[in-house]
CSV table of C-alpha atoms in Angstrom, one decimal:
chain,number,residue,atom,x,y,z
V,1,MET,CA,-13.9,-9.4,-19.2
V,2,SER,CA,-13.3,-5.9,-18.0
V,3,ASP,CA,-14.6,-2.7,-19.7
V,4,VAL,CA,-12.8,-1.8,-22.9
V,5,PRO,CA,-14.5,1.3,-24.5
V,6,ALA,CA,-14.7,1.1,-28.3
V,7,ASP,CA,-13.8,4.8,-28.9
V,8,LEU,CA,-10.4,4.7,-27.2
V,9,ARG,CA,-6.9,3.6,-28.3
V,10,TYR,CA,-4.7,1.3,-26.2
V,11,THR,CA,-1.2,0.0,-25.6
V,12,LYS,CA,0.0,-3.4,-24.7
V,13,THR,CA,1.2,-1.9,-21.4
V,14,HIS,CA,-2.5,-1.2,-20.5
V,15,GLU,CA,-2.7,2.6,-21.1
V,16,TRP,CA,-5.7,4.0,-22.8
V,17,ILE,CA,-5.6,7.1,-25.1
V,18,LYS,CA,-8.5,9.4,-25.9
V,19,ASP,CA,-8.1,11.5,-29.0
V,20,HIS,CA,-9.7,15.0,-28.6
V,21,GLY,CA,-9.2,15.8,-32.3
V,22,ASP,CA,-7.5,19.1,-31.4
V,23,GLY,CA,-4.0,17.9,-31.3
V,24,THR,CA,-4.2,16.7,-27.7
V,25,VAL,CA,-4.9,13.3,-26.1
V,26,THR,CA,-5.7,12.1,-22.6
V,27,VAL,CA,-4.0,9.1,-21.1
V,28,GLY,CA,-5.0,6.7,-18.3
V,29,ILE,CA,-4.8,3.1,-17.4
V,30,THR,CA,-7.4,0.5,-18.4
V,31,ASP,CA,-10.1,-1.1,-16.2
V,32,HIS,CA,-8.2,-4.4,-16.6
V,33,ALA,CA,-5.0,-2.7,-15.3
V,34,GLN,CA,-6.6,-1.1,-12.3
V,35,GLU,CA,-8.3,-4.4,-11.4
V,36,ALA,CA,-5.0,-6.3,-11.7
V,37,LEU,CA,-3.2,-3.7,-9.5
V,38,GLY,CA,-5.7,-3.7,-6.7
V,39,ASP,CA,-6.5,-0.6,-4.5
V,40,ILE,CA,-4.4,2.3,-5.7
V,41,VAL,CA,-2.9,4.4,-2.9
V,42,PHE,CA,-0.5,6.8,-4.6
V,43,VAL,CA,0.1,8.3,-8.0
V,44,GLU,CA,3.1,10.3,-9.0
V,45,ILE,CA,1.9,12.5,-11.9
V,46,PRO,CA,4.2,14.1,-14.5
V,47,ALA,CA,5.1,17.8,-14.5
V,48,SER,CA,3.5,19.9,-17.1
V,49,ASN,CA,5.6,21.0,-20.1
V,50,ARG,CA,7.7,17.9,-19.7
V,51,GLN,CA,8.9,16.5,-23.1
V,52,VAL,CA,8.5,12.7,-23.3
V,53,ASP,CA,9.4,10.0,-25.8
V,54,ALA,CA,7.1,7.2,-26.8
V,55,GLN,CA,7.3,4.4,-24.2
V,56,GLU,CA,9.0,6.7,-21.7
V,57,ALA,CA,8.0,6.1,-18.1
V,58,CYS,CA,6.5,9.3,-17.0
V,59,ALA,CA,4.1,8.5,-14.1
V,60,VAL,CA,4.0,5.9,-11.3
V,61,VAL,CA,0.9,4.2,-10.0
V,62,GLU,CA,1.3,2.5,-6.6
V,63,SER,CA,-1.2,0.0,-5.4
V,64,VAL,CA,-1.3,-1.8,-2.1
V,65,LYS,CA,0.6,-4.4,-3.9
V,66,ALA,CA,3.4,-2.7,-5.9
V,67,ALA,CA,4.6,0.3,-7.9
V,68,SER,CA,4.0,0.3,-11.7
V,69,ASP,CA,5.4,2.7,-14.2
V,70,ILE,CA,3.0,4.4,-16.7
V,71,TYR,CA,4.5,4.9,-20.1
V,72,SER,CA,3.7,7.7,-22.5
V,73,PRO,CA,2.1,6.0,-25.5
V,74,LEU,CA,3.4,8.8,-27.8
V,75,ALA,CA,6.2,11.3,-28.0
V,76,GLY,CA,5.2,14.8,-27.2
V,77,GLU,CA,4.7,17.4,-24.4
V,78,ILE,CA,2.7,16.9,-21.2
V,79,ILE,CA,0.3,19.7,-21.1
V,80,GLU,CA,-1.6,18.8,-17.9
V,81,ALA,CA,-1.7,16.1,-15.2
V,82,ASN,CA,-4.7,15.1,-13.1
V,83,ALA,CA,-3.9,16.8,-9.7
V,84,LEU,CA,-7.0,15.2,-8.3
V,85,LEU,CA,-5.1,12.0,-8.0
V,86,ASN,CA,-2.8,13.5,-5.4
V,87,ASP,CA,-5.7,13.3,-2.9
V,88,THR,CA,-7.9,10.6,-4.4
V,89,PRO,CA,-5.6,8.1,-6.1
V,90,ASP,CA,-8.4,5.5,-5.9
V,91,ALA,CA,-10.3,7.5,-8.6
V,92,ILE,CA,-8.3,5.2,-11.0
V,93,ASN,CA,-10.0,2.2,-9.4
V,94,ASN,CA,-13.5,3.8,-9.3
V,95,SER,CA,-13.4,5.6,-12.7
V,96,PRO,CA,-10.4,4.5,-14.8
V,97,TYR,CA,-11.7,6.1,-18.0
V,98,ASP,CA,-13.1,9.3,-16.6
V,99,GLU,CA,-12.1,10.8,-13.2
V,100,GLY,CA,-9.1,8.6,-13.1
V,101,TRP,CA,-7.3,10.0,-16.1
V,102,ILE,CA,-3.6,10.6,-15.5
V,103,PHE,CA,-2.2,13.2,-18.0
V,104,ARG,CA,-2.9,15.1,-21.2
V,105,LEU,CA,-0.4,15.1,-24.0
V,106,ALA,CA,0.2,17.1,-27.2
V,107,PRO,CA,1.7,14.4,-29.4
V,108,ARG,CA,4.5,15.5,-31.7
V,109,ASP,CA,3.0,13.4,-34.5
V,110,PRO,CA,-0.8,13.1,-34.1
V,111,GLY,CA,-0.7,10.6,-37.0
V,112,ALA,CA,1.1,8.1,-34.7
V,113,LEU,CA,-2.2,7.5,-32.9
V,114,THR,CA,-3.4,5.2,-35.6
V,115,ALA,CA,-0.5,2.8,-34.9
V,116,LEU,CA,-1.9,2.2,-31.4
V,117,LEU,CA,-4.2,-0.8,-30.6
V,118,ASP,CA,-7.9,-0.4,-31.1
V,119,ALA,CA,-10.4,-1.9,-28.6
V,120,ASP,CA,-10.5,-5.3,-30.3
V,121,ALA,CA,-6.7,-5.6,-30.6
V,122,TYR,CA,-6.3,-4.6,-26.9
V,123,ARG,CA,-8.9,-7.2,-25.8
V,124,GLN,CA,-6.9,-9.8,-27.8
V,125,SER,CA,-3.7,-8.6,-26.3
V,126,VAL,CA,-5.1,-9.1,-22.7
V,127,GLU,CA,-6.4,-12.5,-23.6
V,128,ASP,CA,-3.0,-13.5,-25.0
V,129,GLU,CA,-1.4,-12.4,-21.7
V,130,THR,CA,-3.5,-14.7,-19.5
M,1,MET,CA,-0.6,-25.0,-10.0
M,2,GLY,CA,0.2,-24.6,-6.4
M,3,LEU,CA,-1.0,-26.4,-3.3
M,4,ARG,CA,-4.6,-25.8,-2.3
M,5,THR,CA,-6.2,-25.4,1.1
M,6,PRO,CA,-9.5,-27.2,1.9
M,7,LEU,CA,-11.1,-23.8,1.3
M,8,PHE,CA,-9.8,-23.2,-2.2
M,9,SER,CA,-13.2,-23.6,-3.8
M,10,GLU,CA,-14.7,-21.2,-1.3
M,11,HIS,CA,-12.2,-18.6,-2.5
M,12,THR,CA,-12.9,-19.1,-6.2
M,13,ARG,CA,-16.7,-19.1,-5.5
M,14,LEU,CA,-16.3,-15.6,-3.9
M,15,GLY,CA,-14.3,-14.4,-6.9
M,16,ALA,CA,-11.0,-14.0,-5.0
M,17,ARG,CA,-7.9,-12.8,-6.8
M,18,MET,CA,-5.5,-15.7,-6.2
M,19,ILE,CA,-1.8,-15.5,-5.9
M,20,SER,CA,1.0,-18.0,-5.3
M,21,PHE,CA,2.4,-17.7,-1.7
M,22,GLY,CA,4.9,-20.1,-0.2
M,23,GLY,CA,3.9,-22.8,-2.8
M,24,TRP,CA,0.2,-22.3,-2.1
M,25,ASP,CA,-2.6,-20.8,-4.2
M,26,MET,CA,-4.0,-18.3,-1.8
M,27,PRO,CA,-6.5,-15.4,-2.0
M,28,LEU,CA,-4.9,-12.0,-2.2
M,29,HIS,CA,-8.2,-10.1,-1.9
M,30,TYR,CA,-11.9,-10.6,-2.6
M,31,GLY,CA,-12.4,-7.2,-4.2
M,32,SER,CA,-10.9,-4.4,-2.1
M,33,GLN,CA,-8.0,-5.1,0.2
M,34,ILE,CA,-8.5,-1.8,1.9
M,35,GLU,CA,-12.1,-2.5,2.7
M,36,GLU,CA,-11.0,-5.9,4.1
M,37,HIS,CA,-8.5,-4.2,6.3
M,38,HIS,CA,-11.1,-1.8,7.7
M,39,ALA,CA,-13.5,-4.6,8.3
M,40,VAL,CA,-10.9,-6.2,10.7
M,41,ARG,CA,-10.2,-3.0,12.5
M,42,ARG,CA,-13.9,-2.0,12.8
M,43,ALA,CA,-15.8,-5.3,13.1
M,44,ALA,CA,-14.7,-8.8,12.0
M,45,GLY,CA,-12.7,-10.4,9.2
M,46,LEU,CA,-12.0,-14.0,8.2
M,47,PHE,CA,-8.8,-15.4,6.9
M,48,ASP,CA,-8.0,-18.9,5.5
M,49,VAL,CA,-4.6,-19.6,7.1
M,50,SER,CA,-4.7,-23.3,6.4
M,51,HIS,CA,-1.4,-23.0,4.5
M,52,MET,CA,0.2,-22.6,7.9
M,53,ARG,CA,1.1,-25.9,9.6
M,54,ALA,CA,0.3,-27.2,13.0
M,55,ILE,CA,3.1,-29.5,14.3
M,56,ASP,CA,2.4,-31.6,17.3
M,57,ILE,CA,5.4,-32.4,19.6
M,58,ALA,CA,4.8,-35.2,22.1
M,59,GLY,CA,6.6,-37.7,24.2
M,60,PRO,CA,8.3,-37.7,27.6
M,61,ASP,CA,11.1,-35.4,26.5
M,62,ALA,CA,8.9,-32.9,24.6
M,63,GLN,CA,9.5,-30.1,27.1
M,64,SER,CA,13.2,-30.6,27.5
M,65,TYR,CA,13.5,-30.8,23.7
M,66,LEU,CA,11.6,-27.6,23.1
M,67,ARG,CA,13.7,-25.8,25.7
M,68,ILE,CA,16.7,-26.5,23.5
M,69,LEU,CA,14.9,-26.0,20.1
M,70,LEU,CA,13.3,-22.6,20.8
M,71,ALA,CA,14.8,-19.3,21.9
M,72,ASN,CA,11.8,-18.5,24.1
M,73,ASP,CA,11.3,-20.8,27.0
M,74,VAL,CA,8.3,-23.2,27.0
M,75,ALA,CA,8.8,-23.6,30.8
M,76,LYS,CA,6.9,-20.3,31.0
M,77,LEU,CA,3.8,-22.2,29.7
M,78,THR,CA,2.9,-23.3,33.3
M,79,HIS,CA,-0.5,-24.7,32.5
M,80,PRO,CA,-2.3,-26.3,29.5
M,81,GLY,CA,-3.7,-23.9,27.0
M,82,LYS,CA,-1.0,-21.2,27.4
M,83,ALA,CA,0.8,-20.0,24.3
M,84,LEU,CA,4.1,-18.4,23.5
M,85,TYR,CA,5.7,-16.7,20.5
M,86,SER,CA,9.2,-17.8,19.8
M,87,CYS,CA,11.9,-17.9,17.2
M,88,MET,CA,13.5,-21.2,16.2
M,89,LEU,CA,17.2,-20.4,15.6
M,90,ASN,CA,20.1,-22.0,13.9
M,91,PRO,CA,23.5,-22.3,15.8
M,92,ALA,CA,24.6,-19.0,14.1
M,93,GLY,CA,21.7,-17.2,15.7
M,94,GLY,CA,19.7,-16.8,12.4
M,95,VAL,CA,16.0,-17.4,12.4
M,96,ILE,CA,14.9,-20.7,10.9
M,97,ASP,CA,11.3,-19.7,11.5
M,98,ASP,CA,9.1,-17.8,14.0
M,99,LEU,CA,6.1,-19.7,15.5
M,100,ILE,CA,3.5,-19.9,18.2
M,101,VAL,CA,3.8,-22.8,20.6
M,102,TYR,CA,0.9,-24.0,22.8
M,103,ASN,CA,1.0,-26.2,25.9
M,104,ARG,CA,-1.4,-29.1,25.4
M,105,GLY,CA,-1.0,-30.7,28.8
M,106,ALA,CA,-0.7,-34.5,28.7
M,107,GLN,CA,-0.7,-34.4,24.9
M,108,GLY,CA,2.5,-32.4,24.7
M,109,TYR,CA,2.8,-29.2,22.7
M,110,ARG,CA,1.6,-27.8,19.4
M,111,ALA,CA,3.6,-25.3,17.2
M,112,VAL,CA,2.1,-23.4,14.3
M,113,VAL,CA,4.7,-22.5,11.7
M,114,ASN,CA,4.8,-20.5,8.4
M,115,ALA,CA,3.7,-22.1,5.1
M,116,ALA,CA,6.8,-21.5,3.0
M,117,THR,CA,9.1,-22.9,5.8
M,118,THR,CA,7.1,-26.0,6.8
M,119,ALA,CA,9.3,-28.6,5.1
M,120,LYS,CA,12.5,-27.0,6.3
M,121,ASP,CA,11.1,-26.6,9.8
M,122,LEU,CA,10.1,-30.3,10.0
M,123,ALA,CA,13.5,-31.5,8.8
M,124,TRP,CA,15.3,-29.3,11.3
M,125,MET,CA,12.9,-30.3,14.2
M,126,GLN,CA,13.3,-34.0,13.3
M,127,ALA,CA,17.1,-33.7,13.2
M,128,GLN,CA,17.1,-32.2,16.7
M,129,THR,CA,15.1,-35.2,18.2
M,130,ALA,CA,18.1,-37.5,18.1
M,131,GLY,CA,18.6,-39.2,21.4
M,132,ARG,CA,15.3,-37.8,22.8
M,133,ALA,CA,12.0,-39.5,23.5
M,134,VAL,CA,10.0,-37.1,21.4
M,135,SER,CA,7.7,-37.4,18.3
M,136,ILE,CA,7.1,-34.7,15.7
M,137,GLN,CA,3.8,-34.9,13.7
M,138,ALA,CA,2.7,-32.4,11.0
M,139,ARG,CA,-1.1,-32.0,11.2
M,140,ASP,CA,-1.9,-31.9,7.4
M,141,ASP,CA,-5.4,-33.1,8.4
M,142,LEU,CA,-6.3,-29.8,10.0
M,143,ALA,CA,-7.5,-26.6,8.4
M,144,MET,CA,-7.0,-23.2,10.1
M,145,LEU,CA,-9.2,-20.1,10.1
M,146,ALA,CA,-8.4,-16.8,11.7
M,147,VAL,CA,-11.3,-14.7,12.7
M,148,GLN,CA,-10.1,-11.3,13.8
M,149,GLY,CA,-11.6,-7.9,14.9
M,150,PRO,CA,-13.5,-6.4,17.8
M,151,GLU,CA,-16.6,-8.3,16.9
M,152,ALA,CA,-14.8,-11.5,15.8
M,153,ARG,CA,-15.2,-13.6,19.0
M,154,ALA,CA,-18.8,-12.8,19.5
M,155,ARG,CA,-19.7,-13.7,15.9
M,156,ALA,CA,-17.6,-16.9,16.1
M,157,HIS,CA,-19.0,-18.2,19.4
M,158,PRO,CA,-22.3,-19.7,18.1
M,159,LEU,CA,-20.4,-21.6,15.4
M,160,LEU,CA,-18.0,-23.3,17.9
M,161,PRO,CA,-18.8,-26.8,19.1
M,162,ALA,CA,-21.2,-26.4,22.1
M,163,ARG,CA,-18.8,-27.9,24.6
M,164,LEU,CA,-16.0,-25.5,23.6
M,165,ARG,CA,-18.1,-22.3,23.6
M,166,ASP,CA,-18.0,-21.3,27.3
M,167,ALA,CA,-14.3,-22.2,27.6
M,168,ALA,CA,-13.5,-20.2,24.5
M,169,ALA,CA,-15.4,-17.2,25.7
M,170,ALA,CA,-13.4,-17.3,29.0
M,171,LEU,CA,-9.9,-17.5,27.3
M,172,GLY,CA,-7.4,-14.9,28.0
M,173,SER,CA,-5.1,-13.5,25.4
M,174,PHE,CA,-2.6,-16.1,24.1
M,175,GLN,CA,-4.6,-19.0,25.5
M,176,ALA,CA,-6.2,-21.9,23.7
M,177,VAL,CA,-8.8,-24.5,24.4
M,178,GLU,CA,-9.4,-27.9,22.8
M,179,ASP,CA,-12.0,-30.5,23.4
M,180,ASP,CA,-11.0,-34.2,23.3
M,181,THR,CA,-14.5,-35.2,22.3
M,182,GLU,CA,-14.6,-32.9,19.3
M,183,ALA,CA,-11.5,-34.4,17.7
M,184,GLY,CA,-9.3,-31.8,16.1
M,185,TRP,CA,-11.1,-28.5,17.2
M,186,PHE,CA,-8.6,-26.2,18.8
M,187,VAL,CA,-9.4,-22.6,19.5
M,188,GLY,CA,-6.7,-20.1,20.3
M,189,ARG,CA,-7.1,-16.4,21.3
M,190,THR,CA,-4.3,-15.4,19.1
M,191,GLY,CA,-3.8,-13.7,15.7
M,192,TYR,CA,-1.6,-11.6,13.4
M,193,THR,CA,-3.6,-8.4,13.0
M,194,GLY,CA,-3.3,-6.4,16.3
M,195,GLU,CA,-7.0,-7.1,17.0
M,196,ASP,CA,-8.8,-9.5,19.3
M,197,GLY,CA,-9.9,-12.8,17.8
M,198,TYR,CA,-9.4,-16.5,17.4
M,199,GLU,CA,-7.3,-18.8,15.3
M,200,ILE,CA,-9.3,-22.0,14.9
M,201,LEU,CA,-7.8,-25.3,14.0
M,202,LEU,CA,-10.3,-28.0,12.9
M,203,PRO,CA,-10.6,-31.1,10.8
M,204,ALA,CA,-10.2,-30.1,7.1
M,205,VAL,CA,-13.6,-31.7,6.3
M,206,HIS,CA,-15.4,-29.2,8.6
M,207,ALA,CA,-13.6,-26.1,7.3
M,208,SER,CA,-16.2,-25.1,4.6
M,209,VAL,CA,-19.1,-25.3,7.1
M,210,LEU,CA,-17.4,-23.0,9.5
M,211,TRP,CA,-16.2,-20.7,6.7
M,212,ARG,CA,-19.7,-20.3,5.4
M,213,GLY,CA,-21.2,-19.9,8.8
M,214,LEU,CA,-18.8,-17.1,9.6
M,215,LEU,CA,-19.7,-15.4,6.3
M,216,GLU,CA,-23.4,-15.6,7.2
M,217,ALA,CA,-22.5,-14.0,10.6
M,218,GLN,CA,-21.3,-11.0,8.6
M,219,VAL,CA,-17.6,-11.7,8.9
M,220,GLN,CA,-15.7,-10.2,6.0
M,221,PRO,CA,-13.5,-12.6,4.0
M,222,CYS,CA,-10.0,-11.2,3.9
M,223,GLY,CA,-7.0,-12.1,1.7
M,224,LEU,CA,-3.3,-12.1,2.3
M,225,GLY,CA,-3.1,-8.5,1.2
M,226,ALA,CA,-5.1,-7.2,4.2
M,227,ARG,CA,-3.2,-9.7,6.4
M,228,ASP,CA,0.0,-8.0,5.5
M,229,THR,CA,-1.2,-4.4,6.0
M,230,LEU,CA,-2.8,-5.4,9.3
M,231,ARG,CA,0.3,-7.1,10.7
M,232,LEU,CA,2.4,-4.1,9.5
M,233,GLU,CA,0.2,-1.6,11.3
M,234,ALA,CA,0.4,-3.9,14.4
M,235,GLY,CA,4.2,-3.8,14.2
M,236,LEU,CA,4.4,-7.6,13.8
M,237,ASN,CA,7.4,-9.1,11.9
M,238,LEU,CA,7.0,-11.2,8.7
M,239,TYR,CA,9.4,-14.1,8.4
M,240,GLY,CA,11.6,-13.9,5.3
M,241,GLN,CA,11.3,-10.2,5.1
M,242,ASP,CA,12.0,-8.7,8.6
M,243,MET,CA,14.2,-11.6,9.7
M,244,ASP,CA,15.5,-14.8,8.2
M,245,GLU,CA,18.4,-17.2,8.5
M,246,GLU,CA,20.9,-14.4,8.0
M,247,VAL,CA,19.2,-11.7,10.2
M,248,GLY,CA,18.6,-12.8,13.7
M,249,PRO,CA,16.1,-11.7,16.4
M,250,LEU,CA,18.3,-9.0,18.0
M,251,ASP,CA,18.5,-7.3,14.6
M,252,ALA,CA,14.7,-7.6,14.0
M,253,GLY,CA,13.2,-6.1,17.1
M,254,LEU,CA,12.6,-9.6,18.6
M,255,GLY,CA,15.0,-9.3,21.6
M,256,TRP,CA,11.9,-9.5,23.9
M,257,THR,CA,11.3,-13.1,22.7
M,258,LEU,CA,14.6,-14.4,23.9
M,259,ALA,CA,14.5,-16.0,27.3
M,260,TRP,CA,18.1,-15.5,28.7
M,261,GLU,CA,17.1,-16.8,32.1
M,262,PRO,CA,17.8,-19.4,33.4
M,263,GLU,CA,21.4,-19.1,32.4
M,264,GLU,CA,21.9,-22.9,32.1
M,265,ARG,CA,19.3,-23.3,29.4
M,266,SER,CA,21.5,-23.7,26.4
M,267,PHE,CA,19.0,-23.2,23.5
M,268,ILE,CA,20.3,-23.4,20.0
M,269,GLY,CA,21.7,-20.1,18.9
M,270,ARG,CA,22.3,-18.8,22.4
M,271,GLU,CA,26.1,-18.4,22.2
M,272,ALA,CA,26.0,-16.6,18.8
M,273,LEU,CA,23.3,-14.2,20.2
M,274,ARG,CA,25.2,-13.5,23.3
M,275,ALA,CA,28.1,-12.1,21.2
M,276,ARG,CA,25.7,-10.3,18.9
M,277,ARG,CA,24.0,-8.7,21.9
M,278,ASP,CA,27.1,-6.9,22.9
M,279,ASP,CA,28.1,-5.9,19.3
M,280,PRO,CA,28.1,-2.1,19.1
M,281,ALA,CA,27.7,-2.4,15.3
M,282,ARG,CA,24.3,-4.0,15.7
M,283,HIS,CA,21.5,-2.1,14.0
M,284,ASP,CA,18.3,-0.9,15.6
M,285,PHE,CA,14.9,-2.1,14.3
M,286,VAL,CA,12.4,0.7,14.1
M,287,GLY,CA,9.1,1.8,12.7
M,288,LEU,CA,9.0,4.4,9.9
M,289,LEU,CA,6.2,6.9,9.1
M,290,LEU,CA,6.5,8.5,5.7
M,291,THR,CA,5.6,12.1,6.3
M,292,GLU,CA,5.5,13.1,2.6
M,293,ARG,CA,3.5,11.3,-0.1
M,294,GLY,CA,4.7,8.0,-1.5
M,295,VAL,CA,4.9,4.4,-0.5
M,296,LEU,CA,7.6,2.6,1.5
M,297,ARG,CA,8.7,-0.7,0.1
M,298,ALA,CA,11.1,-3.4,1.3
M,299,HIS,CA,14.8,-2.7,0.4
M,300,GLN,CA,14.5,1.1,0.0
M,301,ARG,CA,17.4,2.9,1.7
M,302,VAL,CA,17.0,5.0,4.8
M,303,LEU,CA,19.0,8.3,4.5
M,304,ILE,CA,20.4,10.9,6.8
M,305,ALA,CA,21.8,13.9,5.0
M,306,GLY,CA,21.8,11.9,1.8
M,307,GLU,CA,23.9,9.1,3.3
M,308,PRO,CA,22.5,5.6,3.6
M,309,VAL,CA,22.0,4.5,7.3
M,310,GLY,CA,19.7,1.6,6.9
M,311,GLU,CA,17.1,-0.3,4.9
M,312,VAL,CA,13.3,-0.7,4.9
M,313,THR,CA,12.5,-4.4,5.6
M,314,SER,CA,8.7,-4.1,5.3
M,315,GLY,CA,6.7,-1.3,3.8
M,316,GLY,CA,3.3,-0.4,2.6
M,317,PHE,CA,0.3,1.8,2.8
M,318,SER,CA,-1.5,1.9,6.1
M,319,PRO,CA,-5.3,2.1,5.5
M,320,THR,CA,-5.9,3.3,9.1
M,321,LEU,CA,-3.3,6.1,9.0
M,322,GLU,CA,-3.8,6.8,5.2
M,323,ARG,CA,0.0,7.2,5.2
M,324,SER,CA,2.8,4.9,4.3
M,325,ILE,CA,4.5,3.0,7.1
M,326,GLY,CA,7.3,0.5,7.4
M,327,LEU,CA,9.7,-1.4,9.5
M,328,ALA,CA,13.4,-0.7,9.0
M,329,ARG,CA,16.9,-1.6,10.2
M,330,VAL,CA,19.0,1.5,10.9
M,331,ARG,CA,22.3,2.4,12.4
M,332,PRO,CA,22.2,2.8,16.1
M,333,GLY,CA,21.6,6.5,17.1
M,334,THR,CA,19.9,7.4,13.9
M,335,PRO,CA,17.9,10.6,14.5
M,336,ALA,CA,14.1,10.4,14.2
M,337,THR,CA,13.9,12.8,11.3
M,338,CYS,CA,15.2,11.0,8.3
M,339,SER,CA,14.3,10.3,4.7
M,340,VAL,CA,13.8,7.3,2.5
M,341,GLU,CA,15.1,7.0,-1.1
M,342,ILE,CA,12.2,6.3,-3.4
M,343,ARG,CA,12.9,6.1,-7.1
M,344,GLY,CA,16.1,8.2,-6.7
M,345,LYS,CA,14.4,10.9,-4.5
M,346,ALA,CA,14.8,11.5,-0.8
M,347,VAL,CA,11.3,11.5,0.7
M,348,ALA,CA,10.8,12.7,4.3
M,349,ALA,CA,10.1,10.1,7.0
M,350,ARG,CA,10.2,9.8,10.8
M,351,ILE,CA,11.3,7.0,13.0
M,352,VAL,CA,8.5,5.9,15.4
M,353,ALA,CA,8.0,3.1,17.8
M,354,PRO,CA,5.7,0.3,16.6
M,355,PRO,CA,2.9,-0.7,16.9
M,356,PHE,CA,1.3,1.9,14.6
M,357,VAL,CA,-2.2,0.7,15.3
M,358,ARG,CA,-3.6,-1.8,17.9
M,359,HIS,CA,-7.2,-2.6,18.9
M,360,GLY,CA,-8.5,0.0,16.4
M,361,GLN,CA,-6.5,2.8,17.9
M,362,VAL,CA,-3.6,4.8,16.4
M,363,ARG,CA,-0.6,4.4,18.7
M,364,ILE,CA,1.9,6.8,17.2
M,365,ASP,CA,2.0,10.6,17.0
M,366,GLN,CA,1.1,11.6,13.4
């Protein structure tokens, strides 16, 4: 089984969410997702200040295999995107939970975080898929 | 569960990510597709291509039969061991399959066809034998390994049967050697990567020994993912994507494989292609280099001033160029500077002449 850090929240579409406790979260894709996609060669990051809905496609990760939409796990405003990914998209392969983060978001309703999957529930969701 | 090659357990032992391809369970990659790609360009890579099928064509009429069946002319194969790339066309000039055919001297000919089309090919080939003294035999008993890259042949030589070794080392490009005393071993200096190397047919029971021997000789196992980016960089077509039964060779950059001479050789599809050759509406088949960031994919539209002028047929990321490249069909006279529609946006691209990369060298202006 791939790495599923206990301190993060998750979605069924394989995004992880880190709560900074200051009204912002960081979003990326899981180790399981990067492994399934294969070598990542291009990332289209969202523009800052963009307003997004929950489950809205707001970034694209392209691997050698295919393009995949990345969905915002929560409604809110994009406050920053990881420009490092423009030059080193494979940071998502090498460091999915750290250097490979995709965007930071200020959720409209920080309470909505608790509705997301915890590590155990995500692990179960991946198992159910396969 | 799909069909399995004799090397299936070797792939799972190496932890390959498996995918379904043409009805077969095949390795996509063994960790990193990009590293596999580089290994072939820089040293040596190993592919299980046992899903592809060798078909032996024998009998007194084998040559005259193939001169009707294939759009390229096997009469060019003037001596045993020579090989030729050809399309096998339907009467409308569409491509039933593309293949390599070898002259085997007294034993006739051997064609190697694509996996997904094998059953269809055999049915078509069988149907064309009517009234001819020719036999068609699919060699399900053989496995096929491709070892490719600048170091590939040297690393493979010690693992070949001793009697074949010197003859293999002396092969020219697109030549093959086989040894009657080593039943089933057949070594061709051919490939699908744009690098030097061998494609080796051998009895399925010996496949694992050769596979492991090549791994021990520091040849990198490579999956279908790297196979696709290597062939794309080499500007080689993929059946079912760049051409098919609807899209013929003249529309897929394969005009060079059509042997129009001699005039009296009436190969299947000839009349339809003659008309197509002179059709001013016929599209050009070109290479594309994406000059902005993004990834070309099949079916994206090629644009000039916002208007569609063609379609990407194969696209992907080139590990050598670190850019996206593709093959495309475009209206004749399309200027080199164009764009491609990716997720609703026009992304700048340039038309270039494939190959993009051959023998480790970039062959286009970046």
